[in-house]
PDB file of C-alpha atoms in Angstrom:
ATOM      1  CA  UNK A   1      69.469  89.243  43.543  1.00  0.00           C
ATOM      2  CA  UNK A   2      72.253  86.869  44.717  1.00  0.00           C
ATOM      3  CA  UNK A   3      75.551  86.925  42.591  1.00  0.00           C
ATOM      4  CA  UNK A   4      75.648  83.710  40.538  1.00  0.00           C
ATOM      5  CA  UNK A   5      79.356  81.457  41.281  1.00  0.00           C
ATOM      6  CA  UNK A   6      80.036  82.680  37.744  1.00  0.00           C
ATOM      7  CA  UNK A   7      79.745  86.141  38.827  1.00  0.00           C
ATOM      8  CA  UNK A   8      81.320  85.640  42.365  1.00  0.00           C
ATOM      9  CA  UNK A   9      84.028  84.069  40.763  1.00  0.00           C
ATOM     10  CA  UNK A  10      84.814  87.109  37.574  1.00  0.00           C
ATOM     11  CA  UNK A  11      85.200  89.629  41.075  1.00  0.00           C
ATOM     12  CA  UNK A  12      87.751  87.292  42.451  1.00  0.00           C
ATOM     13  CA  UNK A  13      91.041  87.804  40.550  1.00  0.00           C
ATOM     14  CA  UNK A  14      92.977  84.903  42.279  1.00  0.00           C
ATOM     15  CA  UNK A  15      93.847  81.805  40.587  1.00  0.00           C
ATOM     16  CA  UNK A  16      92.612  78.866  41.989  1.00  0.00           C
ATOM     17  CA  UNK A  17      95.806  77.890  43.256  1.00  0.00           C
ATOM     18  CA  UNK A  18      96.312  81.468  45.002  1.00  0.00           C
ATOM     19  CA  UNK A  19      92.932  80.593  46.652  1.00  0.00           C
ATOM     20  CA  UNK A  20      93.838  78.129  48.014  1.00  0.00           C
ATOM     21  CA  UNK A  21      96.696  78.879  49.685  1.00  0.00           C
ATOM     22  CA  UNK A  22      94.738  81.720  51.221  1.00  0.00           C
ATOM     23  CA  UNK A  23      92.557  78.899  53.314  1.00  0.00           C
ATOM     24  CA  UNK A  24      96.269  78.222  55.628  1.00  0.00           C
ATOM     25  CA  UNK A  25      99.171  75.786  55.217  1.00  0.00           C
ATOM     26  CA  UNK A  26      98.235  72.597  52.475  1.00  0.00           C
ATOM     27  CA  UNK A  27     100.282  70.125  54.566  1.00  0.00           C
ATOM     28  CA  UNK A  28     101.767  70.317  57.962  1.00  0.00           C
ATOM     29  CA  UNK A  29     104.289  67.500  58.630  1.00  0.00           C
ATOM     30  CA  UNK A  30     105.923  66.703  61.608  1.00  0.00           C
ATOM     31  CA  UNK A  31     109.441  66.547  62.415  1.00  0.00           C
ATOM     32  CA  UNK A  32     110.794  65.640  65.984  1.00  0.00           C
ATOM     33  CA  UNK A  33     114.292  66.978  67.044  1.00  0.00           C
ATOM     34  CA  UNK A  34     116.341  65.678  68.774  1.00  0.00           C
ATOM     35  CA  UNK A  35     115.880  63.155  65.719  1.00  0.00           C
ATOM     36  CA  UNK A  36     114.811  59.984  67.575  1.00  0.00           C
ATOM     37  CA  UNK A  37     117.433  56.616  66.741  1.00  0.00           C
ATOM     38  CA  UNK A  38     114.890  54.531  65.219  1.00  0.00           C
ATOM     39  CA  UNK A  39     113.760  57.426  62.693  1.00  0.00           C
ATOM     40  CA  UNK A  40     117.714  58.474  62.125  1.00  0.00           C
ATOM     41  CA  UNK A  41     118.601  54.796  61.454  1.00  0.00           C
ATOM     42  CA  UNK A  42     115.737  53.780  58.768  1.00  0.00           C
ATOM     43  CA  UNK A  43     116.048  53.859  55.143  1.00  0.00           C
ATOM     44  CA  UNK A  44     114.730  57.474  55.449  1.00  0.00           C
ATOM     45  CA  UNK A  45     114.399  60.186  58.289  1.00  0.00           C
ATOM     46  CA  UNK A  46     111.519  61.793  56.223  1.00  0.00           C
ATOM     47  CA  UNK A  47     109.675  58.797  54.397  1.00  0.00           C
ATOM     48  CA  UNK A  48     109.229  57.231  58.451  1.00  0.00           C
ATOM     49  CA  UNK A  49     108.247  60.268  60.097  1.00  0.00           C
ATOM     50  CA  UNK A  50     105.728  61.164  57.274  1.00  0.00           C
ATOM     51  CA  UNK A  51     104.239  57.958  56.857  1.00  0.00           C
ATOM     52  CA  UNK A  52     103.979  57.541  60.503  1.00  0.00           C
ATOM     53  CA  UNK A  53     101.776  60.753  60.457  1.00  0.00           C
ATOM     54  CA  UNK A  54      99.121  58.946  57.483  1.00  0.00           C
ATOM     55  CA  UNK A  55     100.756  61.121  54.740  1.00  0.00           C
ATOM     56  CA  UNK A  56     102.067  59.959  51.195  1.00  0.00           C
ATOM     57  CA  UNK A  57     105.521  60.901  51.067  1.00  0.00           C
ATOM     58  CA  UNK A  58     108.053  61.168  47.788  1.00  0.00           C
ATOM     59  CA  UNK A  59     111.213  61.994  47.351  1.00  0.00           C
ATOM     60  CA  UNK A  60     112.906  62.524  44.830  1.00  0.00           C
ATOM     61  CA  UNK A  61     116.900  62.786  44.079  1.00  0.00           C
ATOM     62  CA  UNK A  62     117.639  67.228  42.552  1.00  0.00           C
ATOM     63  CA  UNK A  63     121.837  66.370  42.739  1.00  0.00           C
ATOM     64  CA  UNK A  64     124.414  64.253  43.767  1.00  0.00           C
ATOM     65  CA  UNK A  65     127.831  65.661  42.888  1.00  0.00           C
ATOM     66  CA  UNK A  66     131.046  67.871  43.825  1.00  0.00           C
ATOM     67  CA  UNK A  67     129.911  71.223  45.660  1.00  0.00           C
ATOM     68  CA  UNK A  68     132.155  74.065  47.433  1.00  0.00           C
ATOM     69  CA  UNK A  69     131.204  74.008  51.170  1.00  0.00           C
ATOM     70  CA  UNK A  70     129.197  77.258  52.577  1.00  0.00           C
ATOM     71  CA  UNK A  71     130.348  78.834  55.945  1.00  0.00           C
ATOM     72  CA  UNK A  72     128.287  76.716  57.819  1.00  0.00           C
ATOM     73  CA  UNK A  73     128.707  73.660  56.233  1.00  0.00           C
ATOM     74  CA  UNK A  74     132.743  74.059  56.217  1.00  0.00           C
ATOM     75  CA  UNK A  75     132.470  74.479  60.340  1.00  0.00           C
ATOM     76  CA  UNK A  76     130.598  71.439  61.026  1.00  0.00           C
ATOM     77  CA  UNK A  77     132.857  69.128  58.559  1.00  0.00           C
ATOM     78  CA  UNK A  78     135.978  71.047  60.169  1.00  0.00           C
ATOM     79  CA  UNK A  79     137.068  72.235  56.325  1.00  0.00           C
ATOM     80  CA  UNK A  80     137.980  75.536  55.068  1.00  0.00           C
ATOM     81  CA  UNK A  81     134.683  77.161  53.412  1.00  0.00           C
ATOM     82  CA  UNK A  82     134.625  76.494  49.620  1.00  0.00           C
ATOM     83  CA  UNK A  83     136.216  73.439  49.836  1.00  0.00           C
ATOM     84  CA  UNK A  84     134.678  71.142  47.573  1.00  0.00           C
ATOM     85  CA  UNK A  85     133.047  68.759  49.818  1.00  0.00           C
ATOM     86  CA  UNK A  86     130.484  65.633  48.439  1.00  0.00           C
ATOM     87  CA  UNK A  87     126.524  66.867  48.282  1.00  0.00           C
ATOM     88  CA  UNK A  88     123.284  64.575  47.919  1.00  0.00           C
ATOM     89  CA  UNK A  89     120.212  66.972  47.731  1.00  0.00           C
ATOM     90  CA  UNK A  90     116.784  65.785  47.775  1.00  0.00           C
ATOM     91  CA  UNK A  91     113.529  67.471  47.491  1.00  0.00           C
ATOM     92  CA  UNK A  92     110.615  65.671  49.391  1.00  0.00           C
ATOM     93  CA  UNK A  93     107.073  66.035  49.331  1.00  0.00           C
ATOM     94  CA  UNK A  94     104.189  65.116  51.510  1.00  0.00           C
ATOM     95  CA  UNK A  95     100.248  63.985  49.805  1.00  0.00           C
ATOM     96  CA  UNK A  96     102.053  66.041  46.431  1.00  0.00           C
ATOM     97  CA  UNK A  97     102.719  69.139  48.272  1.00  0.00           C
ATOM     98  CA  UNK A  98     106.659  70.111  47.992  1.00  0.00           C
ATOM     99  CA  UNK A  99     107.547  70.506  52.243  1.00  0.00           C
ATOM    100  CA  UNK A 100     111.588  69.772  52.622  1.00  0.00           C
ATOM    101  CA  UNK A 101     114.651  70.544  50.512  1.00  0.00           C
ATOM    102  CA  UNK A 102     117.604  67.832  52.413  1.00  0.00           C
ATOM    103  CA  UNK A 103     120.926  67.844  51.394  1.00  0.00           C
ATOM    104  CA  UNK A 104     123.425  65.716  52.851  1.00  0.00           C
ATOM    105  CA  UNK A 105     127.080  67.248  52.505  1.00  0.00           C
ATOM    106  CA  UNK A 106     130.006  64.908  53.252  1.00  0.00           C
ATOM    107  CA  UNK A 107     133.810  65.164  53.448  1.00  0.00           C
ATOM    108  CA  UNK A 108     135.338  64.756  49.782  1.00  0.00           C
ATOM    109  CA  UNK A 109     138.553  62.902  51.365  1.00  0.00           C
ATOM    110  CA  UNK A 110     136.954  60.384  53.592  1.00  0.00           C
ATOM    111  CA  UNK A 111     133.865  59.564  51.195  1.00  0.00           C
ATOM    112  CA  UNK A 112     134.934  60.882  47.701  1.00  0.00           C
ATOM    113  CA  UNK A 113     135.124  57.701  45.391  1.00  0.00           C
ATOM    114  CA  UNK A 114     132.732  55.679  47.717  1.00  0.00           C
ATOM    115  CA  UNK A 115     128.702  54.702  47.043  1.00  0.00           C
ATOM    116  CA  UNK A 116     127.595  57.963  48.603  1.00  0.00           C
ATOM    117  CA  UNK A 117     129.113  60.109  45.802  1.00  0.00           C
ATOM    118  CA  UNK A 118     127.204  57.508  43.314  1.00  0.00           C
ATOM    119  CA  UNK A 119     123.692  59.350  42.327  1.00  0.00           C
ATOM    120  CA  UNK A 120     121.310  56.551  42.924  1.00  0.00           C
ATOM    121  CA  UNK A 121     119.420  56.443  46.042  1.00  0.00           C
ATOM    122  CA  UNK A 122     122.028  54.566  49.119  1.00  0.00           C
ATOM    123  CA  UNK A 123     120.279  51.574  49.745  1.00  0.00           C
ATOM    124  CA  UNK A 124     119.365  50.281  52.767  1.00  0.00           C
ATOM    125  CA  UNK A 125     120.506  53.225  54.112  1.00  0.00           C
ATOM    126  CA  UNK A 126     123.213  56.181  54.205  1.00  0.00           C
ATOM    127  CA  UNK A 127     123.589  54.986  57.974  1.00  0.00           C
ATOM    128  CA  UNK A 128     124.504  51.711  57.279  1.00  0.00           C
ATOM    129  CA  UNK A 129     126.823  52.297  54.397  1.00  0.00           C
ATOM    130  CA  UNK A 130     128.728  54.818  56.529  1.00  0.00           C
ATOM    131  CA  UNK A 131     128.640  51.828  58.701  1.00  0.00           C
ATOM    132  CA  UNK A 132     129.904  49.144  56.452  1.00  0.00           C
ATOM    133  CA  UNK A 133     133.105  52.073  55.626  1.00  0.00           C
ATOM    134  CA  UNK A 134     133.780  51.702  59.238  1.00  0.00           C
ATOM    135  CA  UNK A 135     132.398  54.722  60.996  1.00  0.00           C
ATOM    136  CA  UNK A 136     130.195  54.622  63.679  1.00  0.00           C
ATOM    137  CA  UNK A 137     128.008  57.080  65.523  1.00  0.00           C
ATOM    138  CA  UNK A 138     129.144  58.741  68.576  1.00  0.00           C
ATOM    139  CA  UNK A 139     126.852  61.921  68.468  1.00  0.00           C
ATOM    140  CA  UNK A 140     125.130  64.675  66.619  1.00  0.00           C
ATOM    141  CA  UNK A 141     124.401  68.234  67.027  1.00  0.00           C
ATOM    142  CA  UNK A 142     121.310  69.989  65.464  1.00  0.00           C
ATOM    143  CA  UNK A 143     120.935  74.083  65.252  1.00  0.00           C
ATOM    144  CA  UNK A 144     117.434  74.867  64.121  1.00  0.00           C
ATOM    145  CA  UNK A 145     117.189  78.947  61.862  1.00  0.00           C
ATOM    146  CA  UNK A 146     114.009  80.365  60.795  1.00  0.00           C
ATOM    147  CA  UNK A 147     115.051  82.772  57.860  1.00  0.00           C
ATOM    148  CA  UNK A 148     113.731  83.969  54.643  1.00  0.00           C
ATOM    149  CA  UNK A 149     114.522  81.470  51.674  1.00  0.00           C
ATOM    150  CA  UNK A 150     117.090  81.856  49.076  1.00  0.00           C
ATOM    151  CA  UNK A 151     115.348  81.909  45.276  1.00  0.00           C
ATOM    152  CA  UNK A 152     116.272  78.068  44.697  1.00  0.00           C
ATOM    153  CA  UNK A 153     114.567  77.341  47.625  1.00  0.00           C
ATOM    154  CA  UNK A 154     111.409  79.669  47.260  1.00  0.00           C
ATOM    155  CA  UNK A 155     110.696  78.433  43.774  1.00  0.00           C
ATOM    156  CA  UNK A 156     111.543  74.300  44.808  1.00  0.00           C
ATOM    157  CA  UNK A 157     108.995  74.646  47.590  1.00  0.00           C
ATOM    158  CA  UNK A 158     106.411  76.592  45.931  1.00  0.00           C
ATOM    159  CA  UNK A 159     106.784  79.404  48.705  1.00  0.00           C
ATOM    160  CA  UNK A 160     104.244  81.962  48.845  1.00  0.00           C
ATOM    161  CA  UNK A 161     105.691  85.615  48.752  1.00  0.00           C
ATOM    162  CA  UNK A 162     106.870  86.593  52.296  1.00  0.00           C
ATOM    163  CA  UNK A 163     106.645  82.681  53.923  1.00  0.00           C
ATOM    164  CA  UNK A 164     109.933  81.696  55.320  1.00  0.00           C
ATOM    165  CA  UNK A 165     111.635  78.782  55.972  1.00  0.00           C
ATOM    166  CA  UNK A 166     113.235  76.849  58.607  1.00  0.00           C
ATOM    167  CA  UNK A 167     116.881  75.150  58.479  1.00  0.00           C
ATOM    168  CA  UNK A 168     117.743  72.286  60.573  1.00  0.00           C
ATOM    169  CA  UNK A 169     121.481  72.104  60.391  1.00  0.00           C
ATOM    170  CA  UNK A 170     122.317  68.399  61.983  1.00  0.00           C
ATOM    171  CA  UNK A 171     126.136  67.315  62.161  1.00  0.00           C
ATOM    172  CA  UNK A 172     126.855  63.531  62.805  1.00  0.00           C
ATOM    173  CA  UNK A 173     130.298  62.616  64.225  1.00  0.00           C
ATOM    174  CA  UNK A 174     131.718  59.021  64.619  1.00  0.00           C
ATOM    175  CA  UNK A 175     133.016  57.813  68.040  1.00  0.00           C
ATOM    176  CA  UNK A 176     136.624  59.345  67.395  1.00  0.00           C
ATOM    177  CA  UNK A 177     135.726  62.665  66.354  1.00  0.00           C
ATOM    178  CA  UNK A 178     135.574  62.650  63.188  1.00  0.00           C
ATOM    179  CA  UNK A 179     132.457  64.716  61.003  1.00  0.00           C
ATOM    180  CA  UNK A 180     130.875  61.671  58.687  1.00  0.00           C
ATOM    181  CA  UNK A 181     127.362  63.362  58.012  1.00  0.00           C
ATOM    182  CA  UNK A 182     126.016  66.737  57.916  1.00  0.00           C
ATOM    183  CA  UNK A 183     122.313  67.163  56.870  1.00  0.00           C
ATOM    184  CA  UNK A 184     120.853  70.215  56.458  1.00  0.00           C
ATOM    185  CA  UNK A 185     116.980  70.673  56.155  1.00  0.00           C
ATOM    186  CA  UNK A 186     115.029  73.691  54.576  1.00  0.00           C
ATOM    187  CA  UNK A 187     111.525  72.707  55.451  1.00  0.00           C
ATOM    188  CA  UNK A 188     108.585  75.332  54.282  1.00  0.00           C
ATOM    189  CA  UNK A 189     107.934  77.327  57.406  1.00  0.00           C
ATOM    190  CA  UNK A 190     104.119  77.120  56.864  1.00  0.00           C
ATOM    191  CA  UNK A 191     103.984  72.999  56.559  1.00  0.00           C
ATOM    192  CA  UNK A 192     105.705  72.090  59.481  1.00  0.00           C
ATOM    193  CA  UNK A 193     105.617  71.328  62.878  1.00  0.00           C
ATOM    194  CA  UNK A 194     108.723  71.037  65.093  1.00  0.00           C
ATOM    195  CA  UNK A 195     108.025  68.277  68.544  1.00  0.00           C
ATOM    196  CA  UNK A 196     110.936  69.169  70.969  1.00  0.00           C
ATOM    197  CA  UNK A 197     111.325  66.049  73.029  1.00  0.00           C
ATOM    198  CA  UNK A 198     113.047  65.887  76.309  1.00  0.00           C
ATOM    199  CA  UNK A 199     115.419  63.038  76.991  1.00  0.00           C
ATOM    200  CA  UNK A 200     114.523  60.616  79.321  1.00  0.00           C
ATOM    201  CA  UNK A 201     115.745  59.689  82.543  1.00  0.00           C
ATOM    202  CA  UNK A 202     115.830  63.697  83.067  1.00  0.00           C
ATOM    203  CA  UNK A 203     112.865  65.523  84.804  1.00  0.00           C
ATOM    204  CA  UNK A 204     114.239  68.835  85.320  1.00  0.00           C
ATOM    205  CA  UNK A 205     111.981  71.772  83.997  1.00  0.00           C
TER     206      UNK A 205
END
């Protein structure tokens, strides 16, 4: 006699939520590197690139504050590590479903005492209001990591045990030189894909 879904269900010890997770990734969002200009310069890299997909994104603001610079961090804002530098971290989420941890990291003596160490959401943009302080964009650099997540991250992004994560480190520098913006992204492993795009005018293989 066939099990009823009662039954089938009493064999299966997984939670619901475990279940699901079994059936493959929840979400998969998109994100394009090199970042493309129109994307970098809207109100938000992620909230454009997701809704451009069909997905319903959110974000929502974890810190804004004061935060010693990592290794990393320190070497792409040209600062000794631990300095305290200026952090705004965000967690984002795609149709409900936690996908990217951002935090933007910025030099405490250029922007300390400015809008972007305020905690509300930089309106229209953190582009333009490094713009309206006088900086403006020269280049950027982005280094893309897989590696397994730290605990903050595996419990903010609901990480099942062994998924890892990617880190898109992406350092902004004015025309002169000088670091204005670094951005580093930990996006769940399983809920992304990464579009590599080749610049144009070049057709070498």
């Amino acid at each position: 006699m066939p099990l009823t879904e009662e039954e089938t269900s009493a064999m299966d010890p997984k939670t619901p939520k475990e279940a699901t997770r079994d059936r493959g990734p929840r979400v998969l969002v998109r994100r394009t590197l090199p970042t493309e200009p129109a994307v970098r310069g809207s109100r938000s890299l992620f909230l454009s690139e997701a809704e451009r997909q069909g997905l319903r994104a959110g974000r929502r603001m974890l810190y804004v504050g004061p935060e010693p610079a990592g290794e990393q961090v320190a070497a792409c804002l040209r600062v000794e590590p631990g300095t305290p530098v200026v952090a705004r971290r965000k967690m984002m989420t795609a149709d409900d479903v936690p996908v990217r941890v951002a935090t933007s990291y910025f030099r405490a003596d250029l922007f300390g005492g400015t809008r972007l160490a305020e905690p509300e959401f930089v309106q229209p943009s953190l582009q333009s209001a490094l713009t309206a302080l006088g900086h403006v964009f020269g280049h950027a650099e982005e280094d893309l990591t897989a590696r397994p997540p730290t605990a903050f991250e595996r419990e903010t992004l609901e990480l099942d045990p062994g998924e890892w994560v990617v880190q898109v480190l992406r350092a902004g520098y004015s025309t002169d030189g000088t670091p204005i913006h670094v951005l580093e992204t930990i996006c769940a492993a399983s809920r992304h894909v990464f579009s590599i795009r080749q610049v144009t005018g070049h057709d070498e293989f």
